[in-house]
Amino acid sequence: MENRVFRSVTLPAYAKVNLTLDVLGKRPDGYHDLRMVMQSVSLADIIAVTEQSGEKIAVRCDRADLPSGPTNIAWRAADAFFAATGVPRHGLDIAIEKHIPAQAGMGGGSADGGAVLRVLRDWYAPSMPDAALARIGATAGSDVPFCVLGGAALAEGRGEVLTPLPALPDCVILLCKPDFGLSTPALFRRVDDVSPLERPDNAAMAGALRRRDLAAVAENLRNVFEEALTEEERREIEGIKTTMLRGGALNAAMTGSGPTVFGLYADLSAARAAEEVLRRRYDQVFLAGPQSAPPS
Ligand code: C5P
């Protein structure tokens, strides 16, 4: 009779925002080369990973509209881990409590994948460096490598070539997701037709983080996907930004392929007041802060 102790762990999977996002061009493999600075934020899903007998990976999510099988990034990440490491497959139950809005530009699915990889590394391959784990993550999704590392990083290539940066200095990040969705592949197609793009200055953003200069970070927020919005989408995004700026945000921008807008605040009470105003109109409004990288 099998007499095994099954391990279980519960951990947060942090969302991200794009402090910058530049699309450099389309690649022969259909993806786009990107250059962007990403920052983890304290808004998180809660992931419970439990060993079970057999070899099946089961993903359960408290939101019925999100996938539970191989189309879930957490499932793909676990599958990729066993395939890449040669570690004998273990049965896993992965329960996801969703707090990060889906299809919001906040890397919600990728965050779950990154968290699962960190658990599997701890259990089955503790000496594996972050960089190797991040490479495995790239097969599950372009933003997963960043989510494995967390903190702040310059991401290039498809998003998997990472240069860690110091995390944002202490501030408040107000997030607001408008009620429409934006399809990431569709937005990439649209951005292919926009020229010339007003590009972010990634070197200036990296410098601002290194100097811990919040004002310079705010000044350099820029996302080229904002140029690929329809008039109607743009009105909504600009409306949220205006509310944030009038409420004392240092600056505001869309994150990832949207449509979530985030504002950076030096002052919690100003952010709270703007949150209250936005809540009158939007259901998905969150106060968060910068999240630093977990110890590796
Ligand atoms: O890698 P991931 O599955 O997250 O990508 C989702 C979609 O976003 C891809 O199918 C592709 O259309 C687009 N994408 C891209 N270039 C990237 C990342 C994603 O064109 N660097």
PDB file of C-alpha atoms and ligand atoms in Angstrom:
ATOM      1  CA  MET A   1       0.000   0.000   0.000  1.00  0.00           C
ATOM      2  CA  GLU A   2       1.261   3.471  -0.864  1.00  0.00           C
ATOM      3  CA  ASN A   3       2.057   5.403   2.288  1.00  0.00           C
ATOM      4  CA  ARG A   4       2.971   8.861   1.084  1.00  0.00           C
ATOM      5  CA  VAL A   5       2.568  12.215   2.718  1.00  0.00           C
ATOM      6  CA  PHE A   6       1.103  14.621   0.188  1.00  0.00           C
ATOM      7  CA  ARG A   7       2.464  18.136   0.389  1.00  0.00           C
ATOM      8  CA  SER A   8       0.298  21.225   0.101  1.00  0.00           C
ATOM      9  CA  VAL A   9       1.090  24.916  -0.037  1.00  0.00           C
ATOM     10  CA  THR A  10      -0.935  28.102  -0.463  1.00  0.00           C
ATOM     11  CA  LEU A  11       0.704  31.199  -1.905  1.00  0.00           C
ATOM     12  CA  PRO A  12      -0.132  34.513  -3.579  1.00  0.00           C
ATOM     13  CA  ALA A  13       0.306  34.984  -7.346  1.00  0.00           C
ATOM     14  CA  TYR A  14       0.921  38.669  -7.988  1.00  0.00           C
ATOM     15  CA  ALA A  15      -0.474  40.714 -10.863  1.00  0.00           C
ATOM     16  CA  LYS A  16       1.779  43.035 -12.886  1.00  0.00           C
ATOM     17  CA  VAL A  17       1.569  46.412 -14.507  1.00  0.00           C
ATOM     18  CA  ASN A  18       3.553  47.684 -17.467  1.00  0.00           C
ATOM     19  CA  LEU A  19       5.428  50.838 -16.583  1.00  0.00           C
ATOM     20  CA  THR A  20       6.377  50.892 -20.269  1.00  0.00           C
ATOM     21  CA  LEU A  21       5.420  48.790 -23.283  1.00  0.00           C
ATOM     22  CA  ASP A  22       6.975  49.095 -26.727  1.00  0.00           C
ATOM     23  CA  VAL A  23       6.245  46.818 -29.687  1.00  0.00           C
ATOM     24  CA  LEU A  24       9.369  46.726 -31.881  1.00  0.00           C
ATOM     25  CA  GLY A  25       7.993  44.641 -34.746  1.00  0.00           C
ATOM     26  CA  LYS A  26       6.487  41.405 -35.933  1.00  0.00           C
ATOM     27  CA  ARG A  27       8.651  38.284 -36.010  1.00  0.00           C
ATOM     28  CA  PRO A  28       8.657  35.383 -38.460  1.00  0.00           C
ATOM     29  CA  ASP A  29       7.137  33.120 -35.754  1.00  0.00           C
ATOM     30  CA  GLY A  30       4.049  35.344 -35.539  1.00  0.00           C
ATOM     31  CA  TYR A  31       4.978  36.851 -32.159  1.00  0.00           C
ATOM     32  CA  HIS A  32       6.186  40.430 -31.697  1.00  0.00           C
ATOM     33  CA  ASP A  33       9.469  41.659 -30.305  1.00  0.00           C
ATOM     34  CA  LEU A  34       8.745  43.775 -27.252  1.00  0.00           C
ATOM     35  CA  ARG A  35      10.692  46.046 -24.935  1.00  0.00           C
ATOM     36  CA  MET A  36       8.874  46.808 -21.711  1.00  0.00           C
ATOM     37  CA  VAL A  37       9.363  47.416 -18.012  1.00  0.00           C
ATOM     38  CA  MET A  38       7.070  45.377 -15.804  1.00  0.00           C
ATOM     39  CA  GLN A  39       6.398  45.700 -12.088  1.00  0.00           C
ATOM     40  CA  SER A  40       4.619  43.212  -9.800  1.00  0.00           C
ATOM     41  CA  VAL A  41       1.788  44.645  -7.728  1.00  0.00           C
ATOM     42  CA  SER A  42       0.298  43.445  -4.454  1.00  0.00           C
ATOM     43  CA  LEU A  43      -3.080  42.493  -5.980  1.00  0.00           C
ATOM     44  CA  ALA A  44      -2.911  38.689  -6.078  1.00  0.00           C
ATOM     45  CA  ASP A  45      -4.728  35.468  -6.812  1.00  0.00           C
ATOM     46  CA  ILE A  46      -4.417  32.816  -4.103  1.00  0.00           C
ATOM     47  CA  ILE A  47      -3.091  29.486  -5.324  1.00  0.00           C
ATOM     48  CA  ALA A  48      -3.268  26.222  -3.359  1.00  0.00           C
ATOM     49  CA  VAL A  49      -1.126  23.439  -4.814  1.00  0.00           C
ATOM     50  CA  THR A  50      -1.567  19.938  -3.354  1.00  0.00           C
ATOM     51  CA  GLU A  51       0.105  16.693  -4.348  1.00  0.00           C
ATOM     52  CA  GLN A  52      -2.245  13.838  -5.135  1.00  0.00           C
ATOM     53  CA  SER A  53      -1.792  10.247  -6.231  1.00  0.00           C
ATOM     54  CA  GLY A  54      -1.428   9.399  -9.905  1.00  0.00           C
ATOM     55  CA  GLU A  55      -0.086  11.772 -12.554  1.00  0.00           C
ATOM     56  CA  LYS A  56      -3.082  13.932 -13.319  1.00  0.00           C
ATOM     57  CA  ILE A  57      -2.827  17.729 -13.102  1.00  0.00           C
ATOM     58  CA  ALA A  58      -6.209  19.097 -12.038  1.00  0.00           C
ATOM     59  CA  VAL A  59      -6.848  22.847 -12.067  1.00  0.00           C
ATOM     60  CA  ARG A  60      -9.888  24.227 -10.252  1.00  0.00           C
ATOM     61  CA  CYS A  61     -10.847  27.873 -10.335  1.00  0.00           C
ATOM     62  CA  ASP A  62     -13.517  29.685  -8.357  1.00  0.00           C
ATOM     63  CA  ARG A  63     -14.581  31.456 -11.552  1.00  0.00           C
ATOM     64  CA  ALA A  64     -16.529  29.154 -13.828  1.00  0.00           C
ATOM     65  CA  ASP A  65     -15.752  31.170 -16.963  1.00  0.00           C
ATOM     66  CA  LEU A  66     -11.995  30.537 -16.670  1.00  0.00           C
ATOM     67  CA  PRO A  67     -10.457  27.362 -18.130  1.00  0.00           C
ATOM     68  CA  SER A  68      -9.563  24.466 -15.847  1.00  0.00           C
ATOM     69  CA  GLY A  69      -7.618  22.195 -18.233  1.00  0.00           C
ATOM     70  CA  PRO A  70      -4.685  22.559 -20.615  1.00  0.00           C
ATOM     71  CA  THR A  71      -5.816  26.009 -21.747  1.00  0.00           C
ATOM     72  CA  ASN A  72      -5.166  27.328 -18.231  1.00  0.00           C
ATOM     73  CA  ILE A  73      -1.625  28.741 -17.969  1.00  0.00           C
ATOM     74  CA  ALA A  74      -1.208  27.158 -14.517  1.00  0.00           C
ATOM     75  CA  TRP A  75      -1.886  23.726 -16.050  1.00  0.00           C
ATOM     76  CA  ARG A  76       0.514  24.401 -18.930  1.00  0.00           C
ATOM     77  CA  ALA A  77       3.214  25.595 -16.531  1.00  0.00           C
ATOM     78  CA  ALA A  78       2.980  22.424 -14.418  1.00  0.00           C
ATOM     79  CA  ASP A  79       2.990  20.229 -17.522  1.00  0.00           C
ATOM     80  CA  ALA A  80       5.991  22.132 -18.936  1.00  0.00           C
ATOM     81  CA  PHE A  81       7.870  21.744 -15.641  1.00  0.00           C
ATOM     82  CA  PHE A  82       7.706  17.940 -15.710  1.00  0.00           C
ATOM     83  CA  ALA A  83       8.421  17.810 -19.456  1.00  0.00           C
ATOM     84  CA  ALA A  84      11.489  20.083 -19.200  1.00  0.00           C
ATOM     85  CA  THR A  85      13.055  18.731 -15.998  1.00  0.00           C
ATOM     86  CA  GLY A  86      12.470  15.016 -16.405  1.00  0.00           C
ATOM     87  CA  VAL A  87      11.201  14.971 -12.797  1.00  0.00           C
ATOM     88  CA  PRO A  88       8.733  12.042 -12.574  1.00  0.00           C
ATOM     89  CA  ARG A  89       5.204  13.354 -12.982  1.00  0.00           C
ATOM     90  CA  HIS A  90       3.286  13.858  -9.750  1.00  0.00           C
ATOM     91  CA  GLY A  91      -0.460  14.209  -9.477  1.00  0.00           C
ATOM     92  CA  LEU A  92      -1.359  17.794  -8.584  1.00  0.00           C
ATOM     93  CA  ASP A  93      -4.479  19.590  -7.516  1.00  0.00           C
ATOM     94  CA  ILE A  94      -4.188  23.320  -8.239  1.00  0.00           C
ATOM     95  CA  ALA A  95      -6.962  25.466  -6.767  1.00  0.00           C
ATOM     96  CA  ILE A  96      -7.085  29.091  -7.916  1.00  0.00           C
ATOM     97  CA  GLU A  97      -8.957  31.796  -6.026  1.00  0.00           C
ATOM     98  CA  LYS A  98      -9.220  34.618  -8.545  1.00  0.00           C
ATOM     99  CA  HIS A  99      -8.767  38.240  -7.496  1.00  0.00           C
ATOM    100  CA  ILE A 100      -6.908  39.560 -10.550  1.00  0.00           C
ATOM    101  CA  PRO A 101      -9.348  40.510 -13.322  1.00  0.00           C
ATOM    102  CA  ALA A 102      -9.026  38.292 -16.397  1.00  0.00           C
ATOM    103  CA  GLN A 103      -8.139  39.708 -19.831  1.00  0.00           C
ATOM    104  CA  ALA A 104      -7.183  42.930 -18.180  1.00  0.00           C
ATOM    105  CA  GLY A 105      -3.523  43.422 -19.121  1.00  0.00           C
ATOM    106  CA  MET A 106      -2.457  42.469 -15.598  1.00  0.00           C
ATOM    107  CA  GLY A 107      -0.980  39.048 -16.359  1.00  0.00           C
ATOM    108  CA  GLY A 108      -3.530  37.210 -14.197  1.00  0.00           C
ATOM    109  CA  GLY A 109      -3.122  33.823 -15.898  1.00  0.00           C
ATOM    110  CA  SER A 110       0.647  34.232 -16.136  1.00  0.00           C
ATOM    111  CA  ALA A 111       0.846  35.077 -12.421  1.00  0.00           C
ATOM    112  CA  ASP A 112      -0.814  31.745 -11.602  1.00  0.00           C
ATOM    113  CA  GLY A 113       1.621  29.916 -13.904  1.00  0.00           C
ATOM    114  CA  GLY A 114       4.620  31.636 -12.307  1.00  0.00           C
ATOM    115  CA  ALA A 115       3.448  30.780  -8.785  1.00  0.00           C
ATOM    116  CA  VAL A 116       2.902  27.102  -9.680  1.00  0.00           C
ATOM    117  CA  LEU A 117       6.414  26.896 -11.155  1.00  0.00           C
ATOM    118  CA  ARG A 118       7.955  28.299  -7.977  1.00  0.00           C
ATOM    119  CA  VAL A 119       6.131  25.675  -5.899  1.00  0.00           C
ATOM    120  CA  LEU A 120       7.208  22.818  -8.166  1.00  0.00           C
ATOM    121  CA  ARG A 121      10.808  24.041  -8.144  1.00  0.00           C
ATOM    122  CA  ASP A 122      10.780  24.177  -4.313  1.00  0.00           C
ATOM    123  CA  TRP A 123       9.410  20.638  -4.081  1.00  0.00           C
ATOM    124  CA  TYR A 124      11.170  18.792  -6.877  1.00  0.00           C
ATOM    125  CA  ALA A 125      14.194  20.785  -8.105  1.00  0.00           C
ATOM    126  CA  PRO A 126      15.293  23.164  -5.318  1.00  0.00           C
ATOM    127  CA  SER A 127      18.690  23.879  -6.841  1.00  0.00           C
ATOM    128  CA  MET A 128      17.227  25.107 -10.150  1.00  0.00           C
ATOM    129  CA  PRO A 129      18.105  28.796 -10.677  1.00  0.00           C
ATOM    130  CA  ASP A 130      15.373  31.379 -11.360  1.00  0.00           C
ATOM    131  CA  ALA A 131      16.590  31.859 -14.942  1.00  0.00           C
ATOM    132  CA  ALA A 132      16.122  28.155 -15.800  1.00  0.00           C
ATOM    133  CA  LEU A 133      12.669  28.138 -14.185  1.00  0.00           C
ATOM    134  CA  ALA A 134      11.745  31.282 -16.131  1.00  0.00           C
ATOM    135  CA  ARG A 135      12.810  29.564 -19.380  1.00  0.00           C
ATOM    136  CA  ILE A 136      10.396  26.718 -18.642  1.00  0.00           C
ATOM    137  CA  GLY A 137       7.712  29.340 -17.999  1.00  0.00           C
ATOM    138  CA  ALA A 138       8.197  30.803 -21.489  1.00  0.00           C
ATOM    139  CA  THR A 139       6.681  27.648 -22.999  1.00  0.00           C
ATOM    140  CA  ALA A 140       3.465  28.289 -21.033  1.00  0.00           C
ATOM    141  CA  GLY A 141       3.088  31.976 -21.995  1.00  0.00           C
ATOM    142  CA  SER A 142       5.140  35.059 -22.862  1.00  0.00           C
ATOM    143  CA  ASP A 143       4.575  36.830 -19.515  1.00  0.00           C
ATOM    144  CA  VAL A 144       5.198  33.756 -17.331  1.00  0.00           C
ATOM    145  CA  PRO A 145       9.008  34.234 -17.114  1.00  0.00           C
ATOM    146  CA  PHE A 146       8.492  37.691 -15.602  1.00  0.00           C
ATOM    147  CA  CYS A 147       5.941  36.272 -13.169  1.00  0.00           C
ATOM    148  CA  VAL A 148       8.453  33.617 -12.069  1.00  0.00           C
ATOM    149  CA  LEU A 149      10.926  36.367 -11.125  1.00  0.00           C
ATOM    150  CA  GLY A 150       8.539  39.083  -9.891  1.00  0.00           C
ATOM    151  CA  GLY A 151       9.637  42.504  -8.684  1.00  0.00           C
ATOM    152  CA  ALA A 152      10.569  44.781 -11.566  1.00  0.00           C
ATOM    153  CA  ALA A 153      12.348  43.898 -14.801  1.00  0.00           C
ATOM    154  CA  LEU A 154      13.047  45.043 -18.324  1.00  0.00           C
ATOM    155  CA  ALA A 155      11.534  42.370 -20.594  1.00  0.00           C
ATOM    156  CA  GLU A 156      12.648  41.954 -24.205  1.00  0.00           C
ATOM    157  CA  GLY A 157      12.200  39.415 -27.006  1.00  0.00           C
ATOM    158  CA  ARG A 158       8.752  37.850 -26.675  1.00  0.00           C
ATOM    159  CA  GLY A 159       8.867  38.986 -23.045  1.00  0.00           C
ATOM    160  CA  GLU A 160      11.164  36.209 -21.852  1.00  0.00           C
ATOM    161  CA  VAL A 161      14.542  38.025 -21.976  1.00  0.00           C
ATOM    162  CA  LEU A 162      14.626  39.611 -18.537  1.00  0.00           C
ATOM    163  CA  THR A 163      16.918  42.113 -16.853  1.00  0.00           C
ATOM    164  CA  PRO A 164      15.915  42.542 -13.197  1.00  0.00           C
ATOM    165  CA  LEU A 165      15.553  46.134 -11.966  1.00  0.00           C
ATOM    166  CA  PRO A 166      15.025  47.600  -8.498  1.00  0.00           C
ATOM    167  CA  ALA A 167      11.297  47.558  -7.662  1.00  0.00           C
ATOM    168  CA  LEU A 168       9.270  50.788  -7.681  1.00  0.00           C
ATOM    169  CA  PRO A 169       9.798  52.889  -4.583  1.00  0.00           C
ATOM    170  CA  ASP A 170       6.962  52.980  -2.075  1.00  0.00           C
ATOM    171  CA  CYS A 171       3.782  54.368  -3.654  1.00  0.00           C
ATOM    172  CA  VAL A 172       0.108  53.563  -4.152  1.00  0.00           C
ATOM    173  CA  ILE A 173      -1.097  51.985  -7.388  1.00  0.00           C
ATOM    174  CA  LEU A 174      -4.768  52.523  -8.184  1.00  0.00           C
ATOM    175  CA  LEU A 175      -6.109  50.066 -10.770  1.00  0.00           C
ATOM    176  CA  CYS A 176      -9.362  50.399 -12.701  1.00  0.00           C
ATOM    177  CA  LYS A 177     -10.604  47.907 -15.277  1.00  0.00           C
ATOM    178  CA  PRO A 178     -13.304  49.261 -17.553  1.00  0.00           C
ATOM    179  CA  ASP A 179     -16.103  46.871 -18.450  1.00  0.00           C
ATOM    180  CA  PHE A 180     -15.042  46.080 -22.007  1.00  0.00           C
ATOM    181  CA  GLY A 181     -12.447  43.448 -22.949  1.00  0.00           C
ATOM    182  CA  LEU A 182      -9.557  43.823 -25.396  1.00  0.00           C
ATOM    183  CA  SER A 183      -8.197  40.842 -27.316  1.00  0.00           C
ATOM    184  CA  THR A 184      -4.400  40.698 -27.085  1.00  0.00           C
ATOM    185  CA  PRO A 185      -3.821  39.167 -30.568  1.00  0.00           C
ATOM    186  CA  ALA A 186      -6.249  41.694 -32.099  1.00  0.00           C
ATOM    187  CA  LEU A 187      -4.434  44.593 -30.458  1.00  0.00           C
ATOM    188  CA  PHE A 188      -1.072  43.296 -31.728  1.00  0.00           C
ATOM    189  CA  ARG A 189      -2.571  43.208 -35.243  1.00  0.00           C
ATOM    190  CA  ARG A 190      -3.838  46.766 -34.842  1.00  0.00           C
ATOM    191  CA  VAL A 191      -0.510  48.068 -33.562  1.00  0.00           C
ATOM    192  CA  ASP A 192       1.175  46.634 -36.709  1.00  0.00           C
ATOM    193  CA  ASP A 193      -0.735  49.280 -38.690  1.00  0.00           C
ATOM    194  CA  VAL A 194       0.121  52.256 -36.447  1.00  0.00           C
ATOM    195  CA  SER A 195       3.164  54.205 -37.553  1.00  0.00           C
ATOM    196  CA  PRO A 196       5.110  55.984 -36.318  1.00  0.00           C
ATOM    197  CA  LEU A 197       4.570  54.929 -32.714  1.00  0.00           C
ATOM    198  CA  GLU A 198       5.429  57.365 -29.957  1.00  0.00           C
ATOM    199  CA  ARG A 199       7.808  55.076 -28.164  1.00  0.00           C
ATOM    200  CA  PRO A 200       8.516  54.842 -24.451  1.00  0.00           C
ATOM    201  CA  ASP A 201      12.018  55.624 -23.230  1.00  0.00           C
ATOM    202  CA  ASN A 202      12.901  52.319 -21.570  1.00  0.00           C
ATOM    203  CA  ALA A 203      16.396  53.495 -20.639  1.00  0.00           C
ATOM    204  CA  ALA A 204      14.908  56.501 -18.828  1.00  0.00           C
ATOM    205  CA  MET A 205      12.444  54.209 -17.008  1.00  0.00           C
ATOM    206  CA  ALA A 206      15.212  51.812 -15.964  1.00  0.00           C
ATOM    207  CA  GLY A 207      17.293  54.788 -14.777  1.00  0.00           C
ATOM    208  CA  ALA A 208      14.357  56.168 -12.785  1.00  0.00           C
ATOM    209  CA  LEU A 209      13.888  52.824 -11.007  1.00  0.00           C
ATOM    210  CA  ARG A 210      17.605  52.561 -10.301  1.00  0.00           C
ATOM    211  CA  ARG A 211      17.566  56.054  -8.781  1.00  0.00           C
ATOM    212  CA  ARG A 212      14.323  55.228  -6.899  1.00  0.00           C
ATOM    213  CA  ASP A 213      12.897  58.394  -8.457  1.00  0.00           C
ATOM    214  CA  LEU A 214       9.100  58.017  -8.376  1.00  0.00           C
ATOM    215  CA  ALA A 215       8.473  61.312 -10.190  1.00  0.00           C
ATOM    216  CA  ALA A 216      10.702  60.228 -13.096  1.00  0.00           C
ATOM    217  CA  VAL A 217       9.013  56.789 -13.192  1.00  0.00           C
ATOM    218  CA  ALA A 218       5.640  58.551 -13.437  1.00  0.00           C
ATOM    219  CA  GLU A 219       6.899  60.906 -16.127  1.00  0.00           C
ATOM    220  CA  ASN A 220       8.020  57.971 -18.284  1.00  0.00           C
ATOM    221  CA  LEU A 221       4.875  55.774 -18.146  1.00  0.00           C
ATOM    222  CA  ARG A 222       4.045  54.930 -21.750  1.00  0.00           C
ATOM    223  CA  ASN A 223       2.263  52.077 -23.558  1.00  0.00           C
ATOM    224  CA  VAL A 224       2.150  51.988 -27.379  1.00  0.00           C
ATOM    225  CA  PHE A 225      -1.025  49.881 -27.266  1.00  0.00           C
ATOM    226  CA  GLU A 226      -2.862  53.061 -26.280  1.00  0.00           C
ATOM    227  CA  GLU A 227      -2.285  54.234 -29.859  1.00  0.00           C
ATOM    228  CA  ALA A 228      -4.126  51.206 -31.230  1.00  0.00           C
ATOM    229  CA  LEU A 229      -7.416  51.884 -29.438  1.00  0.00           C
ATOM    230  CA  THR A 230     -10.654  52.732 -31.235  1.00  0.00           C
ATOM    231  CA  GLU A 231     -12.119  56.194 -30.582  1.00  0.00           C
ATOM    232  CA  GLU A 232     -14.660  54.717 -28.176  1.00  0.00           C
ATOM    233  CA  GLU A 233     -12.065  52.689 -26.252  1.00  0.00           C
ATOM    234  CA  ARG A 234      -9.738  55.707 -26.115  1.00  0.00           C
ATOM    235  CA  ARG A 235     -12.491  57.911 -24.647  1.00  0.00           C
ATOM    236  CA  GLU A 236     -13.067  55.416 -21.847  1.00  0.00           C
ATOM    237  CA  ILE A 237      -9.342  54.980 -21.085  1.00  0.00           C
ATOM    238  CA  GLU A 238      -8.693  58.742 -21.191  1.00  0.00           C
ATOM    239  CA  GLY A 239     -11.719  59.331 -18.936  1.00  0.00           C
ATOM    240  CA  ILE A 240     -10.278  57.026 -16.269  1.00  0.00           C
ATOM    241  CA  LYS A 241      -6.849  58.624 -16.592  1.00  0.00           C
ATOM    242  CA  THR A 242      -8.352  62.094 -16.204  1.00  0.00           C
ATOM    243  CA  THR A 243     -10.175  61.039 -13.033  1.00  0.00           C
ATOM    244  CA  MET A 244      -6.936  59.627 -11.633  1.00  0.00           C
ATOM    245  CA  LEU A 245      -4.887  62.709 -12.557  1.00  0.00           C
ATOM    246  CA  ARG A 246      -7.452  65.161 -11.193  1.00  0.00           C
ATOM    247  CA  GLY A 247      -7.396  63.111  -8.002  1.00  0.00           C
ATOM    248  CA  GLY A 248      -3.667  63.676  -7.580  1.00  0.00           C
ATOM    249  CA  ALA A 249      -2.048  60.797  -9.496  1.00  0.00           C
ATOM    250  CA  LEU A 250       1.535  61.525 -10.544  1.00  0.00           C
ATOM    251  CA  ASN A 251       0.606  59.907 -13.863  1.00  0.00           C
ATOM    252  CA  ALA A 252      -1.603  57.148 -15.276  1.00  0.00           C
ATOM    253  CA  ALA A 253      -1.377  54.661 -18.169  1.00  0.00           C
ATOM    254  CA  MET A 254      -2.937  51.522 -19.574  1.00  0.00           C
ATOM    255  CA  THR A 255      -1.188  48.271 -18.615  1.00  0.00           C
ATOM    256  CA  GLY A 256      -0.291  45.518 -21.110  1.00  0.00           C
ATOM    257  CA  SER A 257      -2.868  44.991 -23.803  1.00  0.00           C
ATOM    258  CA  GLY A 258      -5.413  46.672 -21.544  1.00  0.00           C
ATOM    259  CA  PRO A 259      -7.932  47.723 -20.802  1.00  0.00           C
ATOM    260  CA  THR A 260      -6.924  48.240 -17.128  1.00  0.00           C
ATOM    261  CA  VAL A 261      -5.641  51.732 -16.346  1.00  0.00           C
ATOM    262  CA  PHE A 262      -3.354  52.343 -13.377  1.00  0.00           C
ATOM    263  CA  GLY A 263      -2.384  55.541 -11.614  1.00  0.00           C
ATOM    264  CA  LEU A 264       0.667  56.114  -9.411  1.00  0.00           C
ATOM    265  CA  TYR A 265       0.122  58.081  -6.210  1.00  0.00           C
ATOM    266  CA  ALA A 266       2.593  59.283  -3.607  1.00  0.00           C
ATOM    267  CA  ASP A 267      -0.294  59.820  -1.218  1.00  0.00           C
ATOM    268  CA  LEU A 268      -2.685  57.103   0.058  1.00  0.00           C
ATOM    269  CA  SER A 269      -5.549  59.446   0.942  1.00  0.00           C
ATOM    270  CA  ALA A 270      -5.565  60.939  -2.589  1.00  0.00           C
ATOM    271  CA  ALA A 271      -5.594  57.422  -4.083  1.00  0.00           C
ATOM    272  CA  ARG A 272      -8.475  56.420  -1.779  1.00  0.00           C
ATOM    273  CA  ALA A 273     -10.496  59.466  -2.831  1.00  0.00           C
ATOM    274  CA  ALA A 274      -9.953  58.701  -6.533  1.00  0.00           C
ATOM    275  CA  GLU A 275     -10.843  55.044  -5.870  1.00  0.00           C
ATOM    276  CA  GLU A 276     -14.166  56.155  -4.420  1.00  0.00           C
ATOM    277  CA  VAL A 277     -14.940  58.315  -7.464  1.00  0.00           C
ATOM    278  CA  LEU A 278     -14.084  55.482  -9.897  1.00  0.00           C
ATOM    279  CA  ARG A 279     -16.151  52.954  -7.915  1.00  0.00           C
ATOM    280  CA  ARG A 280     -19.301  54.941  -8.687  1.00  0.00           C
ATOM    281  CA  ARG A 281     -18.834  53.965 -12.315  1.00  0.00           C
ATOM    282  CA  TYR A 282     -16.695  50.801 -12.377  1.00  0.00           C
ATOM    283  CA  ASP A 283     -16.953  47.454 -10.547  1.00  0.00           C
ATOM    284  CA  GLN A 284     -13.306  46.507 -10.789  1.00  0.00           C
ATOM    285  CA  VAL A 285     -11.256  49.103  -8.922  1.00  0.00           C
ATOM    286  CA  PHE A 286      -8.341  48.090  -6.691  1.00  0.00           C
ATOM    287  CA  LEU A 287      -5.778  49.763  -4.459  1.00  0.00           C
ATOM    288  CA  ALA A 288      -2.392  48.073  -4.492  1.00  0.00           C
ATOM    289  CA  GLY A 289       1.273  48.758  -4.009  1.00  0.00           C
ATOM    290  CA  PRO A 290       4.499  47.678  -5.685  1.00  0.00           C
ATOM    291  CA  GLN A 291       5.499  44.106  -4.868  1.00  0.00           C
ATOM    292  CA  SER A 292       9.165  43.213  -4.640  1.00  0.00           C
ATOM    293  CA  ALA A 293      10.616  39.963  -5.962  1.00  0.00           C
ATOM    294  CA  PRO A 294      10.308  36.909  -3.702  1.00  0.00           C
ATOM    295  CA  PRO A 295      13.604  35.595  -2.334  1.00  0.00           C
ATOM    296  CA  SER A 296      15.009  33.110  -4.858  1.00  0.00           C
TER     297      SER A 296
HETATM  298  O1  C5P B   1       2.503  33.993 -25.265  1.00  0.00           O
HETATM  299  P1  C5P B   1       1.048  34.254 -25.048  1.00  0.00           P
HETATM  300  O2  C5P B   1       0.236  32.993 -25.153  1.00  0.00           O
HETATM  301  O3  C5P B   1       0.772  34.997 -23.801  1.00  0.00           O
HETATM  302  O4  C5P B   1       0.577  35.211 -26.249  1.00  0.00           O
HETATM  303  C1  C5P B   1      -0.768  35.437 -26.568  1.00  0.00           C
HETATM  304  C2  C5P B   1      -0.861  36.079 -27.934  1.00  0.00           C
HETATM  305  O5  C5P B   1      -0.352  37.416 -27.884  1.00  0.00           O
HETATM  306  C3  C5P B   1      -0.035  35.393 -29.008  1.00  0.00           C
HETATM  307  O6  C5P B   1      -0.763  34.386 -29.638  1.00  0.00           O
HETATM  308  C4  C5P B   1       0.286  36.528 -29.963  1.00  0.00           C
HETATM  309  O7  C5P B   1      -0.823  36.770 -30.807  1.00  0.00           O
HETATM  310  C5  C5P B   1       0.401  37.713 -29.048  1.00  0.00           C
HETATM  311  N1  C5P B   1       1.788  38.019 -28.666  1.00  0.00           N
HETATM  312  C6  C5P B   1       2.652  38.563 -29.612  1.00  0.00           C
HETATM  313  N2  C5P B   1       3.941  38.855 -29.234  1.00  0.00           N
HETATM  314  C7  C5P B   1       4.367  38.646 -27.967  1.00  0.00           C
HETATM  315  C8  C5P B   1       3.493  38.110 -26.999  1.00  0.00           C
HETATM  316  C9  C5P B   1       2.211  37.798 -27.383  1.00  0.00           C
HETATM  317  O8  C5P B   1       2.287  38.769 -30.773  1.00  0.00           O
HETATM  318  N3  C5P B   1       5.612  38.975 -27.640  1.00  0.00           N
END
